[in-house]
Amino acid sequence: MLPPPLPRVLGDRFRVADALRAGAGTNRLRKPDLDRPFHGVRALRERASTVVDFDAFGQPRGELERRHLRRAFDYSVCMTEHEFFCHTTAAVIWGLPLPPELLRAPGLDVAVLAPRRLPRGVGIRGHQAVPKLTRRASEPRSGLSVTSPATTWAMLARTLRDPRDLVAVGDAVVREWRVAEPLATRADLEAALAAGRRIGIGRLREALPYVRTGSASRPETRTRLELIDAGLPEPSLNFDIYVDDVRLACVDLAYPALKIAIEYEGEHHLLSPAQWARDIERYDRLRAAGWCVIRVTKIELFSHPDRLVRRVAVAIASRR
């Protein structure tokens, strides 16, 4: 037999106390169609997704991001007015790029402003935030209470040990390419850095000069930084290529004067036959126009970046 319906006022996730007040009996709250994501919270196992499947930049979220965001929605029904999401959880809510290993860590990051006692509970990493270092916001699409994009970037210095990862987050925060407006400005990042001492402030200072408004993804940022760190010139980002006033392509990175294009091949290029066919046609057009196209894979970029640097260096030398 199907369990009796719940009062509609509860929605797909709710507090146990609210369910009891609405007339749902304790036996109903023990039925197997309900998950128990947090103490005092129930959620329909087959609940409609309130998780935003696409981030603020229009890109589909990965499974780790969707799972983390689903947990954030579940916890939001029992949050107090003083609590807000921060660190990794705030980054996921804003759609900021993080290393996969950070997303695999269990638990949500939830904060309060000092001197309030930090949140505790199974599945929660509680934080006591310093008021002068913290700005709160409501993420407009989800309505969740979070640290602002700039504060989130600064907080992540605690866990992101590689300054290049902080550059990638900063790039996403200030991105102006193909978005209605950036999540924040470079001045906002500077203000977050200048607000006071915090864990990882040295990494923030190292990362900020390399933050750019034209990067569209973490791999693009990583590619640019690998080339710069190797002493090669800084490439242009998301560069539109025209021949006789006809737009041939927009490439991830480019050395326009040398007609060198660098393209990152994400998994979606390999999984979509239509995308793969479009890529081949586009690269043929670019080569016919005299461009050298260097295609970069995930394995090369993150496991063997020295190979990428050598290929780009050879291409530059051959065209000078």
PDB file of C-alpha atoms in Angstrom:
ATOM      1  CA  MET A   1       0.000   0.000   0.000  1.00  0.00           C
ATOM      2  CA  LEU A   2       1.114   3.522  -0.752  1.00  0.00           C
ATOM      3  CA  PRO A   3       1.672   5.704   2.316  1.00  0.00           C
ATOM      4  CA  PRO A   4      -0.971   8.386   2.867  1.00  0.00           C
ATOM      5  CA  PRO A   5      -0.236  11.764   1.290  1.00  0.00           C
ATOM      6  CA  LEU A   6       1.472  14.432   3.362  1.00  0.00           C
ATOM      7  CA  PRO A   7      -0.091  17.867   3.917  1.00  0.00           C
ATOM      8  CA  ARG A   8       0.691  19.931   0.809  1.00  0.00           C
ATOM      9  CA  VAL A   9       1.911  22.833   2.880  1.00  0.00           C
ATOM     10  CA  LEU A  10       5.032  20.836   3.772  1.00  0.00           C
ATOM     11  CA  GLY A  11       6.518  20.567   0.282  1.00  0.00           C
ATOM     12  CA  ASP A  12       9.224  18.039  -0.573  1.00  0.00           C
ATOM     13  CA  ARG A  13      11.455  18.689   2.479  1.00  0.00           C
ATOM     14  CA  PHE A  14      10.392  19.866   5.890  1.00  0.00           C
ATOM     15  CA  ARG A  15      11.030  19.922   9.620  1.00  0.00           C
ATOM     16  CA  VAL A  16       9.482  17.169  11.706  1.00  0.00           C
ATOM     17  CA  ALA A  17       8.001  19.780  14.050  1.00  0.00           C
ATOM     18  CA  ASP A  18       6.244  21.496  11.143  1.00  0.00           C
ATOM     19  CA  ALA A  19       4.894  18.164   9.891  1.00  0.00           C
ATOM     20  CA  LEU A  20       3.443  17.314  13.290  1.00  0.00           C
ATOM     21  CA  ARG A  21       1.813  20.722  13.552  1.00  0.00           C
ATOM     22  CA  ALA A  22       0.331  20.244  10.064  1.00  0.00           C
ATOM     23  CA  GLY A  23      -1.307  16.981  11.124  1.00  0.00           C
ATOM     24  CA  ALA A  24       1.148  14.336   9.902  1.00  0.00           C
ATOM     25  CA  GLY A  25       1.378  11.581  12.501  1.00  0.00           C
ATOM     26  CA  THR A  26       4.636  10.147  13.839  1.00  0.00           C
ATOM     27  CA  ASN A  27       3.936   6.841  12.091  1.00  0.00           C
ATOM     28  CA  ARG A  28       3.660   8.639   8.746  1.00  0.00           C
ATOM     29  CA  LEU A  29       7.068  10.239   9.317  1.00  0.00           C
ATOM     30  CA  ARG A  30       8.616   6.763   9.695  1.00  0.00           C
ATOM     31  CA  LYS A  31       7.497   5.552   6.258  1.00  0.00           C
ATOM     32  CA  PRO A  32      10.225   4.442   3.813  1.00  0.00           C
ATOM     33  CA  ASP A  33       9.295   7.087   1.231  1.00  0.00           C
ATOM     34  CA  LEU A  34      10.951   9.694   3.477  1.00  0.00           C
ATOM     35  CA  ASP A  35      14.683  10.304   3.848  1.00  0.00           C
ATOM     36  CA  ARG A  36      16.216  11.612   7.060  1.00  0.00           C
ATOM     37  CA  PRO A  37      19.002  13.856   5.752  1.00  0.00           C
ATOM     38  CA  PHE A  38      19.464  15.688   9.068  1.00  0.00           C
ATOM     39  CA  HIS A  39      18.187  15.441  12.609  1.00  0.00           C
ATOM     40  CA  GLY A  40      14.640  16.736  12.734  1.00  0.00           C
ATOM     41  CA  VAL A  41      14.330  16.910   8.918  1.00  0.00           C
ATOM     42  CA  ARG A  42      12.433  14.710   6.495  1.00  0.00           C
ATOM     43  CA  ALA A  43      12.494  14.780   2.697  1.00  0.00           C
ATOM     44  CA  LEU A  44      10.559  12.828   0.114  1.00  0.00           C
ATOM     45  CA  ARG A  45      12.824  10.180  -1.366  1.00  0.00           C
ATOM     46  CA  GLU A  46      11.328  10.862  -4.798  1.00  0.00           C
ATOM     47  CA  ARG A  47      11.213  14.608  -4.217  1.00  0.00           C
ATOM     48  CA  ALA A  48      11.124  16.933  -7.172  1.00  0.00           C
ATOM     49  CA  SER A  49      14.515  18.444  -7.770  1.00  0.00           C
ATOM     50  CA  THR A  50      14.914  21.938  -6.402  1.00  0.00           C
ATOM     51  CA  VAL A  51      18.574  21.624  -7.214  1.00  0.00           C
ATOM     52  CA  VAL A  52      19.607  23.997  -9.952  1.00  0.00           C
ATOM     53  CA  ASP A  53      21.032  21.666 -12.602  1.00  0.00           C
ATOM     54  CA  PHE A  54      22.876  24.486 -14.354  1.00  0.00           C
ATOM     55  CA  ASP A  55      25.206  26.938 -12.669  1.00  0.00           C
ATOM     56  CA  ALA A  56      25.090  30.727 -12.942  1.00  0.00           C
ATOM     57  CA  PHE A  57      27.140  30.518 -16.157  1.00  0.00           C
ATOM     58  CA  GLY A  58      24.759  28.148 -17.915  1.00  0.00           C
ATOM     59  CA  GLN A  59      26.975  25.096 -17.545  1.00  0.00           C
ATOM     60  CA  PRO A  60      25.581  21.761 -16.307  1.00  0.00           C
ATOM     61  CA  ARG A  61      26.626  20.930 -12.770  1.00  0.00           C
ATOM     62  CA  GLY A  62      28.559  17.736 -12.143  1.00  0.00           C
ATOM     63  CA  GLU A  63      27.188  14.908 -10.024  1.00  0.00           C
ATOM     64  CA  LEU A  64      29.282  15.929  -6.997  1.00  0.00           C
ATOM     65  CA  GLU A  65      27.977  19.493  -7.175  1.00  0.00           C
ATOM     66  CA  ARG A  66      24.362  18.366  -7.566  1.00  0.00           C
ATOM     67  CA  ARG A  67      24.645  16.009  -4.608  1.00  0.00           C
ATOM     68  CA  HIS A  68      26.193  18.692  -2.413  1.00  0.00           C
ATOM     69  CA  LEU A  69      23.575  21.258  -3.418  1.00  0.00           C
ATOM     70  CA  ARG A  70      20.769  18.783  -2.750  1.00  0.00           C
ATOM     71  CA  ARG A  71      22.075  18.405   0.808  1.00  0.00           C
ATOM     72  CA  ALA A  72      22.212  22.180   1.200  1.00  0.00           C
ATOM     73  CA  PHE A  73      18.550  22.469   0.213  1.00  0.00           C
ATOM     74  CA  ASP A  74      17.685  19.713   2.699  1.00  0.00           C
ATOM     75  CA  TYR A  75      19.493  21.480   5.533  1.00  0.00           C
ATOM     76  CA  SER A  76      18.080  24.904   4.661  1.00  0.00           C
ATOM     77  CA  VAL A  77      14.667  23.981   6.106  1.00  0.00           C
ATOM     78  CA  CYS A  78      16.120  23.758   9.622  1.00  0.00           C
ATOM     79  CA  MET A  79      18.638  26.624   9.453  1.00  0.00           C
ATOM     80  CA  THR A  80      18.286  29.385  12.010  1.00  0.00           C
ATOM     81  CA  GLU A  81      18.167  33.030  10.963  1.00  0.00           C
ATOM     82  CA  HIS A  82      21.761  33.400  12.139  1.00  0.00           C
ATOM     83  CA  GLU A  83      23.179  30.551  10.031  1.00  0.00           C
ATOM     84  CA  PHE A  84      24.481  30.746   6.482  1.00  0.00           C
ATOM     85  CA  PHE A  85      26.442  28.530   4.104  1.00  0.00           C
ATOM     86  CA  CYS A  86      30.147  29.226   3.636  1.00  0.00           C
ATOM     87  CA  HIS A  87      33.426  27.793   2.271  1.00  0.00           C
ATOM     88  CA  THR A  88      32.917  24.783  -0.057  1.00  0.00           C
ATOM     89  CA  THR A  89      29.114  24.799   0.216  1.00  0.00           C
ATOM     90  CA  ALA A  90      28.900  28.496  -0.649  1.00  0.00           C
ATOM     91  CA  ALA A  91      31.189  27.911  -3.636  1.00  0.00           C
ATOM     92  CA  VAL A  92      28.900  25.131  -4.910  1.00  0.00           C
ATOM     93  CA  ILE A  93      25.829  27.335  -4.490  1.00  0.00           C
ATOM     94  CA  TRP A  94      27.449  30.190  -6.454  1.00  0.00           C
ATOM     95  CA  GLY A  95      28.737  27.766  -9.116  1.00  0.00           C
ATOM     96  CA  LEU A  96      32.427  28.415  -8.434  1.00  0.00           C
ATOM     97  CA  PRO A  97      34.911  25.773  -9.697  1.00  0.00           C
ATOM     98  CA  LEU A  98      36.575  23.551  -7.115  1.00  0.00           C
ATOM     99  CA  PRO A  99      38.956  20.572  -7.262  1.00  0.00           C
ATOM    100  CA  PRO A 100      36.975  17.296  -7.241  1.00  0.00           C
ATOM    101  CA  GLU A 101      38.674  16.071  -4.055  1.00  0.00           C
ATOM    102  CA  LEU A 102      37.225  19.016  -2.148  1.00  0.00           C
ATOM    103  CA  LEU A 103      33.734  18.161  -3.339  1.00  0.00           C
ATOM    104  CA  ARG A 104      34.097  14.526  -2.297  1.00  0.00           C
ATOM    105  CA  ALA A 105      34.624  15.472   1.357  1.00  0.00           C
ATOM    106  CA  PRO A 106      31.429  14.755   3.314  1.00  0.00           C
ATOM    107  CA  GLY A 107      29.474  17.433   5.123  1.00  0.00           C
ATOM    108  CA  LEU A 108      28.141  20.941   4.566  1.00  0.00           C
ATOM    109  CA  ASP A 109      29.895  24.141   5.622  1.00  0.00           C
ATOM    110  CA  VAL A 110      27.584  26.224   7.831  1.00  0.00           C
ATOM    111  CA  ALA A 111      28.596  29.374   9.683  1.00  0.00           C
ATOM    112  CA  VAL A 112      27.410  31.928  12.190  1.00  0.00           C
ATOM    113  CA  LEU A 113      28.994  35.246  13.077  1.00  0.00           C
ATOM    114  CA  ALA A 114      31.082  35.351  16.239  1.00  0.00           C
ATOM    115  CA  PRO A 115      30.444  35.321  19.152  1.00  0.00           C
ATOM    116  CA  ARG A 116      27.518  32.974  18.429  1.00  0.00           C
ATOM    117  CA  ARG A 117      28.216  29.304  18.988  1.00  0.00           C
ATOM    118  CA  LEU A 118      29.085  27.453  15.818  1.00  0.00           C
ATOM    119  CA  PRO A 119      26.557  25.019  14.333  1.00  0.00           C
ATOM    120  CA  ARG A 120      26.918  21.371  15.257  1.00  0.00           C
ATOM    121  CA  GLY A 121      25.397  18.157  14.004  1.00  0.00           C
ATOM    122  CA  VAL A 122      26.002  15.069  11.905  1.00  0.00           C
ATOM    123  CA  GLY A 123      26.862  16.070   8.354  1.00  0.00           C
ATOM    124  CA  ILE A 124      27.725  19.667   9.304  1.00  0.00           C
ATOM    125  CA  ARG A 125      31.089  21.426   9.458  1.00  0.00           C
ATOM    126  CA  GLY A 126      30.414  24.378  11.731  1.00  0.00           C
ATOM    127  CA  HIS A 127      32.299  27.660  11.406  1.00  0.00           C
ATOM    128  CA  GLN A 128      32.407  30.796  13.534  1.00  0.00           C
ATOM    129  CA  ALA A 129      32.955  33.652  11.089  1.00  0.00           C
ATOM    130  CA  VAL A 130      34.649  36.922  11.981  1.00  0.00           C
ATOM    131  CA  PRO A 131      32.155  39.759  11.309  1.00  0.00           C
ATOM    132  CA  LYS A 132      34.652  42.180   9.773  1.00  0.00           C
ATOM    133  CA  LEU A 133      35.854  39.488   7.347  1.00  0.00           C
ATOM    134  CA  THR A 134      32.414  38.280   6.320  1.00  0.00           C
ATOM    135  CA  ARG A 135      29.712  39.528   3.991  1.00  0.00           C
ATOM    136  CA  ARG A 136      26.434  37.615   3.685  1.00  0.00           C
ATOM    137  CA  ALA A 137      24.124  37.409   0.680  1.00  0.00           C
ATOM    138  CA  SER A 138      21.116  35.546  -0.667  1.00  0.00           C
ATOM    139  CA  GLU A 139      21.965  33.585  -3.802  1.00  0.00           C
ATOM    140  CA  PRO A 140      19.291  34.873  -6.206  1.00  0.00           C
ATOM    141  CA  ARG A 141      18.307  31.661  -7.998  1.00  0.00           C
ATOM    142  CA  SER A 142      18.126  29.341  -4.987  1.00  0.00           C
ATOM    143  CA  GLY A 143      17.332  31.858  -2.257  1.00  0.00           C
ATOM    144  CA  LEU A 144      19.882  30.177   0.013  1.00  0.00           C
ATOM    145  CA  SER A 145      21.717  32.272   2.619  1.00  0.00           C
ATOM    146  CA  VAL A 146      25.450  32.264   1.827  1.00  0.00           C
ATOM    147  CA  THR A 147      28.638  34.231   2.107  1.00  0.00           C
ATOM    148  CA  SER A 148      29.047  36.725  -0.731  1.00  0.00           C
ATOM    149  CA  PRO A 149      31.077  35.612  -3.768  1.00  0.00           C
ATOM    150  CA  ALA A 150      34.087  37.722  -2.732  1.00  0.00           C
ATOM    151  CA  THR A 151      33.960  36.491   0.875  1.00  0.00           C
ATOM    152  CA  THR A 152      33.623  32.916  -0.376  1.00  0.00           C
ATOM    153  CA  TRP A 153      36.750  33.352  -2.525  1.00  0.00           C
ATOM    154  CA  ALA A 154      38.677  34.663   0.485  1.00  0.00           C
ATOM    155  CA  MET A 155      37.428  31.907   2.816  1.00  0.00           C
ATOM    156  CA  LEU A 156      38.493  29.186   0.380  1.00  0.00           C
ATOM    157  CA  ALA A 157      42.138  30.112   0.973  1.00  0.00           C
ATOM    158  CA  ARG A 158      41.863  27.977   4.124  1.00  0.00           C
ATOM    159  CA  THR A 159      41.348  24.789   2.100  1.00  0.00           C
ATOM    160  CA  LEU A 160      42.716  25.540  -1.387  1.00  0.00           C
ATOM    161  CA  ARG A 161      46.447  25.089  -0.913  1.00  0.00           C
ATOM    162  CA  ASP A 162      47.326  25.717  -4.564  1.00  0.00           C
ATOM    163  CA  PRO A 163      47.066  29.439  -5.430  1.00  0.00           C
ATOM    164  CA  ARG A 164      46.117  28.425  -8.985  1.00  0.00           C
ATOM    165  CA  ASP A 165      42.854  27.032  -7.646  1.00  0.00           C
ATOM    166  CA  LEU A 166      42.192  30.393  -5.972  1.00  0.00           C
ATOM    167  CA  VAL A 167      42.867  32.117  -9.302  1.00  0.00           C
ATOM    168  CA  ALA A 168      40.281  29.846 -10.945  1.00  0.00           C
ATOM    169  CA  VAL A 169      37.691  30.716  -8.299  1.00  0.00           C
ATOM    170  CA  GLY A 170      38.541  34.410  -8.613  1.00  0.00           C
ATOM    171  CA  ASP A 171      38.218  34.209 -12.398  1.00  0.00           C
ATOM    172  CA  ALA A 172      34.714  32.758 -12.013  1.00  0.00           C
ATOM    173  CA  VAL A 173      33.699  35.424  -9.497  1.00  0.00           C
ATOM    174  CA  VAL A 174      34.685  38.366 -11.729  1.00  0.00           C
ATOM    175  CA  ARG A 175      33.888  36.718 -15.075  1.00  0.00           C
ATOM    176  CA  GLU A 176      32.402  39.161 -17.589  1.00  0.00           C
ATOM    177  CA  TRP A 177      32.545  36.974 -20.717  1.00  0.00           C
ATOM    178  CA  ARG A 178      29.067  35.871 -21.838  1.00  0.00           C
ATOM    179  CA  VAL A 179      27.316  36.657 -18.544  1.00  0.00           C
ATOM    180  CA  ALA A 180      24.736  39.342 -17.852  1.00  0.00           C
ATOM    181  CA  GLU A 181      26.877  40.674 -15.023  1.00  0.00           C
ATOM    182  CA  PRO A 182      29.731  39.329 -12.899  1.00  0.00           C
ATOM    183  CA  LEU A 183      29.076  37.815  -9.489  1.00  0.00           C
ATOM    184  CA  ALA A 184      31.427  40.445  -8.083  1.00  0.00           C
ATOM    185  CA  THR A 185      34.132  42.850  -9.204  1.00  0.00           C
ATOM    186  CA  ARG A 186      37.862  42.851  -8.803  1.00  0.00           C
ATOM    187  CA  ALA A 187      37.394  45.694  -6.325  1.00  0.00           C
ATOM    188  CA  ASP A 188      35.206  43.349  -4.250  1.00  0.00           C
ATOM    189  CA  LEU A 189      38.025  40.772  -4.181  1.00  0.00           C
ATOM    190  CA  GLU A 190      40.496  43.472  -3.171  1.00  0.00           C
ATOM    191  CA  ALA A 191      38.161  44.579  -0.381  1.00  0.00           C
ATOM    192  CA  ALA A 192      37.831  40.998   0.893  1.00  0.00           C
ATOM    193  CA  LEU A 193      41.610  40.676   0.903  1.00  0.00           C
ATOM    194  CA  ALA A 194      42.065  44.009   2.696  1.00  0.00           C
ATOM    195  CA  ALA A 195      39.401  43.284   5.331  1.00  0.00           C
ATOM    196  CA  GLY A 196      41.932  41.736   7.708  1.00  0.00           C
ATOM    197  CA  ARG A 197      44.140  38.765   8.421  1.00  0.00           C
ATOM    198  CA  ARG A 198      42.749  35.334   7.724  1.00  0.00           C
ATOM    199  CA  ILE A 199      44.067  31.813   7.132  1.00  0.00           C
ATOM    200  CA  GLY A 200      45.659  31.600   3.681  1.00  0.00           C
ATOM    201  CA  ILE A 201      45.976  35.355   3.149  1.00  0.00           C
ATOM    202  CA  GLY A 202      49.398  34.828   1.565  1.00  0.00           C
ATOM    203  CA  ARG A 203      47.855  32.592  -1.090  1.00  0.00           C
ATOM    204  CA  LEU A 204      45.165  35.193  -1.741  1.00  0.00           C
ATOM    205  CA  ARG A 205      47.808  37.867  -2.262  1.00  0.00           C
ATOM    206  CA  GLU A 206      49.667  35.561  -4.634  1.00  0.00           C
ATOM    207  CA  ALA A 207      46.525  34.704  -6.600  1.00  0.00           C
ATOM    208  CA  LEU A 208      44.839  38.091  -6.993  1.00  0.00           C
ATOM    209  CA  PRO A 209      47.248  39.621  -9.571  1.00  0.00           C
ATOM    210  CA  TYR A 210      46.501  36.712 -11.932  1.00  0.00           C
ATOM    211  CA  VAL A 211      42.692  36.956 -11.755  1.00  0.00           C
ATOM    212  CA  ARG A 212      41.140  37.825 -15.142  1.00  0.00           C
ATOM    213  CA  THR A 213      37.583  38.652 -16.259  1.00  0.00           C
ATOM    214  CA  GLY A 214      37.696  36.660 -19.520  1.00  0.00           C
ATOM    215  CA  SER A 215      38.177  33.067 -18.370  1.00  0.00           C
ATOM    216  CA  ALA A 216      35.222  30.708 -18.775  1.00  0.00           C
ATOM    217  CA  SER A 217      36.360  27.599 -16.888  1.00  0.00           C
ATOM    218  CA  ARG A 218      38.830  26.144 -14.422  1.00  0.00           C
ATOM    219  CA  PRO A 219      40.744  24.286 -17.186  1.00  0.00           C
ATOM    220  CA  GLU A 220      41.123  27.522 -19.165  1.00  0.00           C
ATOM    221  CA  THR A 221      42.539  29.232 -16.089  1.00  0.00           C
ATOM    222  CA  ARG A 222      44.851  26.312 -15.383  1.00  0.00           C
ATOM    223  CA  THR A 223      46.148  26.255 -18.963  1.00  0.00           C
ATOM    224  CA  ARG A 224      46.886  29.981 -18.883  1.00  0.00           C
ATOM    225  CA  LEU A 225      48.734  29.716 -15.571  1.00  0.00           C
ATOM    226  CA  GLU A 226      50.813  26.715 -16.665  1.00  0.00           C
ATOM    227  CA  LEU A 227      52.014  28.709 -19.684  1.00  0.00           C
ATOM    228  CA  ILE A 228      52.743  31.833 -17.642  1.00  0.00           C
ATOM    229  CA  ASP A 229      54.569  29.854 -14.937  1.00  0.00           C
ATOM    230  CA  ALA A 230      56.778  28.348 -17.658  1.00  0.00           C
ATOM    231  CA  GLY A 231      57.786  31.808 -18.824  1.00  0.00           C
ATOM    232  CA  LEU A 232      55.665  31.856 -21.984  1.00  0.00           C
ATOM    233  CA  PRO A 233      53.632  34.939 -22.947  1.00  0.00           C
ATOM    234  CA  GLU A 234      50.165  35.284 -21.460  1.00  0.00           C
ATOM    235  CA  PRO A 235      47.569  34.207 -24.047  1.00  0.00           C
ATOM    236  CA  SER A 236      44.351  36.026 -24.837  1.00  0.00           C
ATOM    237  CA  LEU A 237      41.199  34.449 -23.419  1.00  0.00           C
ATOM    238  CA  ASN A 238      38.121  33.392 -25.399  1.00  0.00           C
ATOM    239  CA  PHE A 239      39.368  35.102 -28.505  1.00  0.00           C
ATOM    240  CA  ASP A 240      37.077  35.655 -31.511  1.00  0.00           C
ATOM    241  CA  ILE A 241      38.753  34.850 -34.822  1.00  0.00           C
ATOM    242  CA  TYR A 242      37.547  36.685 -37.925  1.00  0.00           C
ATOM    243  CA  VAL A 243      38.560  36.286 -41.555  1.00  0.00           C
ATOM    244  CA  ASP A 244      37.273  38.930 -43.990  1.00  0.00           C
ATOM    245  CA  ASP A 245      34.825  40.121 -41.322  1.00  0.00           C
ATOM    246  CA  VAL A 246      33.400  36.604 -40.989  1.00  0.00           C
ATOM    247  CA  ARG A 247      33.623  35.034 -37.523  1.00  0.00           C
ATOM    248  CA  LEU A 248      35.276  31.621 -37.794  1.00  0.00           C
ATOM    249  CA  ALA A 249      35.425  30.647 -34.139  1.00  0.00           C
ATOM    250  CA  CYS A 250      35.912  31.678 -30.550  1.00  0.00           C
ATOM    251  CA  VAL A 251      38.905  29.788 -29.139  1.00  0.00           C
ATOM    252  CA  ASP A 252      39.678  29.204 -25.471  1.00  0.00           C
ATOM    253  CA  LEU A 253      43.139  30.778 -25.557  1.00  0.00           C
ATOM    254  CA  ALA A 254      45.120  32.363 -28.367  1.00  0.00           C
ATOM    255  CA  TYR A 255      48.274  34.118 -29.472  1.00  0.00           C
ATOM    256  CA  PRO A 256      46.592  36.193 -32.189  1.00  0.00           C
ATOM    257  CA  ALA A 257      49.742  37.691 -33.680  1.00  0.00           C
ATOM    258  CA  LEU A 258      51.158  34.191 -34.201  1.00  0.00           C
ATOM    259  CA  LYS A 259      47.844  32.589 -35.196  1.00  0.00           C
ATOM    260  CA  ILE A 260      48.083  29.972 -32.462  1.00  0.00           C
ATOM    261  CA  ALA A 261      44.857  28.720 -30.879  1.00  0.00           C
ATOM    262  CA  ILE A 262      44.706  26.536 -27.763  1.00  0.00           C
ATOM    263  CA  GLU A 263      41.542  24.527 -27.153  1.00  0.00           C
ATOM    264  CA  TYR A 264      40.677  22.491 -24.049  1.00  0.00           C
ATOM    265  CA  GLU A 265      38.802  19.280 -24.876  1.00  0.00           C
ATOM    266  CA  GLY A 266      36.389  18.567 -22.020  1.00  0.00           C
ATOM    267  CA  GLU A 267      34.507  15.304 -21.627  1.00  0.00           C
ATOM    268  CA  HIS A 268      31.388  16.720 -23.276  1.00  0.00           C
ATOM    269  CA  HIS A 269      33.352  17.057 -26.534  1.00  0.00           C
ATOM    270  CA  LEU A 270      33.967  13.307 -26.496  1.00  0.00           C
ATOM    271  CA  LEU A 271      30.498  12.215 -25.373  1.00  0.00           C
ATOM    272  CA  SER A 272      28.512  14.233 -27.905  1.00  0.00           C
ATOM    273  CA  PRO A 273      28.904  13.084 -31.538  1.00  0.00           C
ATOM    274  CA  ALA A 274      27.325  16.341 -32.742  1.00  0.00           C
ATOM    275  CA  GLN A 275      29.784  18.418 -30.706  1.00  0.00           C
ATOM    276  CA  TRP A 276      32.675  16.297 -31.955  1.00  0.00           C
ATOM    277  CA  ALA A 277      31.618  16.859 -35.568  1.00  0.00           C
ATOM    278  CA  ARG A 278      31.328  20.612 -35.007  1.00  0.00           C
ATOM    279  CA  ASP A 279      34.779  20.677 -33.447  1.00  0.00           C
ATOM    280  CA  ILE A 280      36.352  18.919 -36.431  1.00  0.00           C
ATOM    281  CA  GLU A 281      34.723  21.329 -38.882  1.00  0.00           C
ATOM    282  CA  ARG A 282      35.807  24.315 -36.810  1.00  0.00           C
ATOM    283  CA  TYR A 283      39.420  23.142 -36.567  1.00  0.00           C
ATOM    284  CA  ASP A 284      39.528  22.508 -40.314  1.00  0.00           C
ATOM    285  CA  ARG A 285      38.343  26.081 -40.947  1.00  0.00           C
ATOM    286  CA  LEU A 286      40.953  27.487 -38.591  1.00  0.00           C
ATOM    287  CA  ARG A 287      43.797  25.511 -40.163  1.00  0.00           C
ATOM    288  CA  ALA A 288      42.657  26.583 -43.634  1.00  0.00           C
ATOM    289  CA  ALA A 289      42.908  30.171 -42.401  1.00  0.00           C
ATOM    290  CA  GLY A 290      46.506  29.609 -41.304  1.00  0.00           C
ATOM    291  CA  TRP A 291      45.955  28.955 -37.624  1.00  0.00           C
ATOM    292  CA  CYS A 292      47.844  26.345 -35.600  1.00  0.00           C
ATOM    293  CA  VAL A 293      45.378  24.590 -33.269  1.00  0.00           C
ATOM    294  CA  ILE A 294      46.727  22.960 -30.098  1.00  0.00           C
ATOM    295  CA  ARG A 295      44.191  20.669 -28.445  1.00  0.00           C
ATOM    296  CA  VAL A 296      44.582  19.999 -24.723  1.00  0.00           C
ATOM    297  CA  THR A 297      43.146  17.056 -22.799  1.00  0.00           C
ATOM    298  CA  LYS A 298      42.321  16.793 -19.096  1.00  0.00           C
ATOM    299  CA  ILE A 299      45.025  14.180 -18.509  1.00  0.00           C
ATOM    300  CA  GLU A 300      47.684  16.306 -20.175  1.00  0.00           C
ATOM    301  CA  LEU A 301      46.711  19.495 -18.359  1.00  0.00           C
ATOM    302  CA  PHE A 302      46.419  18.110 -14.841  1.00  0.00           C
ATOM    303  CA  SER A 303      48.892  15.194 -14.957  1.00  0.00           C
ATOM    304  CA  HIS A 304      51.526  16.152 -17.555  1.00  0.00           C
ATOM    305  CA  PRO A 305      51.443  19.948 -17.954  1.00  0.00           C
ATOM    306  CA  ASP A 306      55.113  19.950 -19.016  1.00  0.00           C
ATOM    307  CA  ARG A 307      54.055  18.269 -22.293  1.00  0.00           C
ATOM    308  CA  LEU A 308      51.539  21.021 -22.949  1.00  0.00           C
ATOM    309  CA  VAL A 309      54.132  23.697 -22.261  1.00  0.00           C
ATOM    310  CA  ARG A 310      56.594  22.061 -24.661  1.00  0.00           C
ATOM    311  CA  ARG A 311      54.020  21.840 -27.449  1.00  0.00           C
ATOM    312  CA  VAL A 312      53.050  25.485 -27.062  1.00  0.00           C
ATOM    313  CA  ALA A 313      56.684  26.585 -26.843  1.00  0.00           C
ATOM    314  CA  VAL A 314      57.521  24.708 -30.078  1.00  0.00           C
ATOM    315  CA  ALA A 315      54.545  26.282 -31.830  1.00  0.00           C
ATOM    316  CA  ILE A 316      55.585  29.776 -30.722  1.00  0.00           C
ATOM    317  CA  ALA A 317      59.183  29.232 -31.824  1.00  0.00           C
ATOM    318  CA  SER A 318      58.082  27.954 -35.233  1.00  0.00           C
ATOM    319  CA  ARG A 319      56.005  31.080 -35.922  1.00  0.00           C
ATOM    320  CA  ARG A 320      58.418  33.790 -34.925  1.00  0.00           C
TER     321      ARG A 320
END
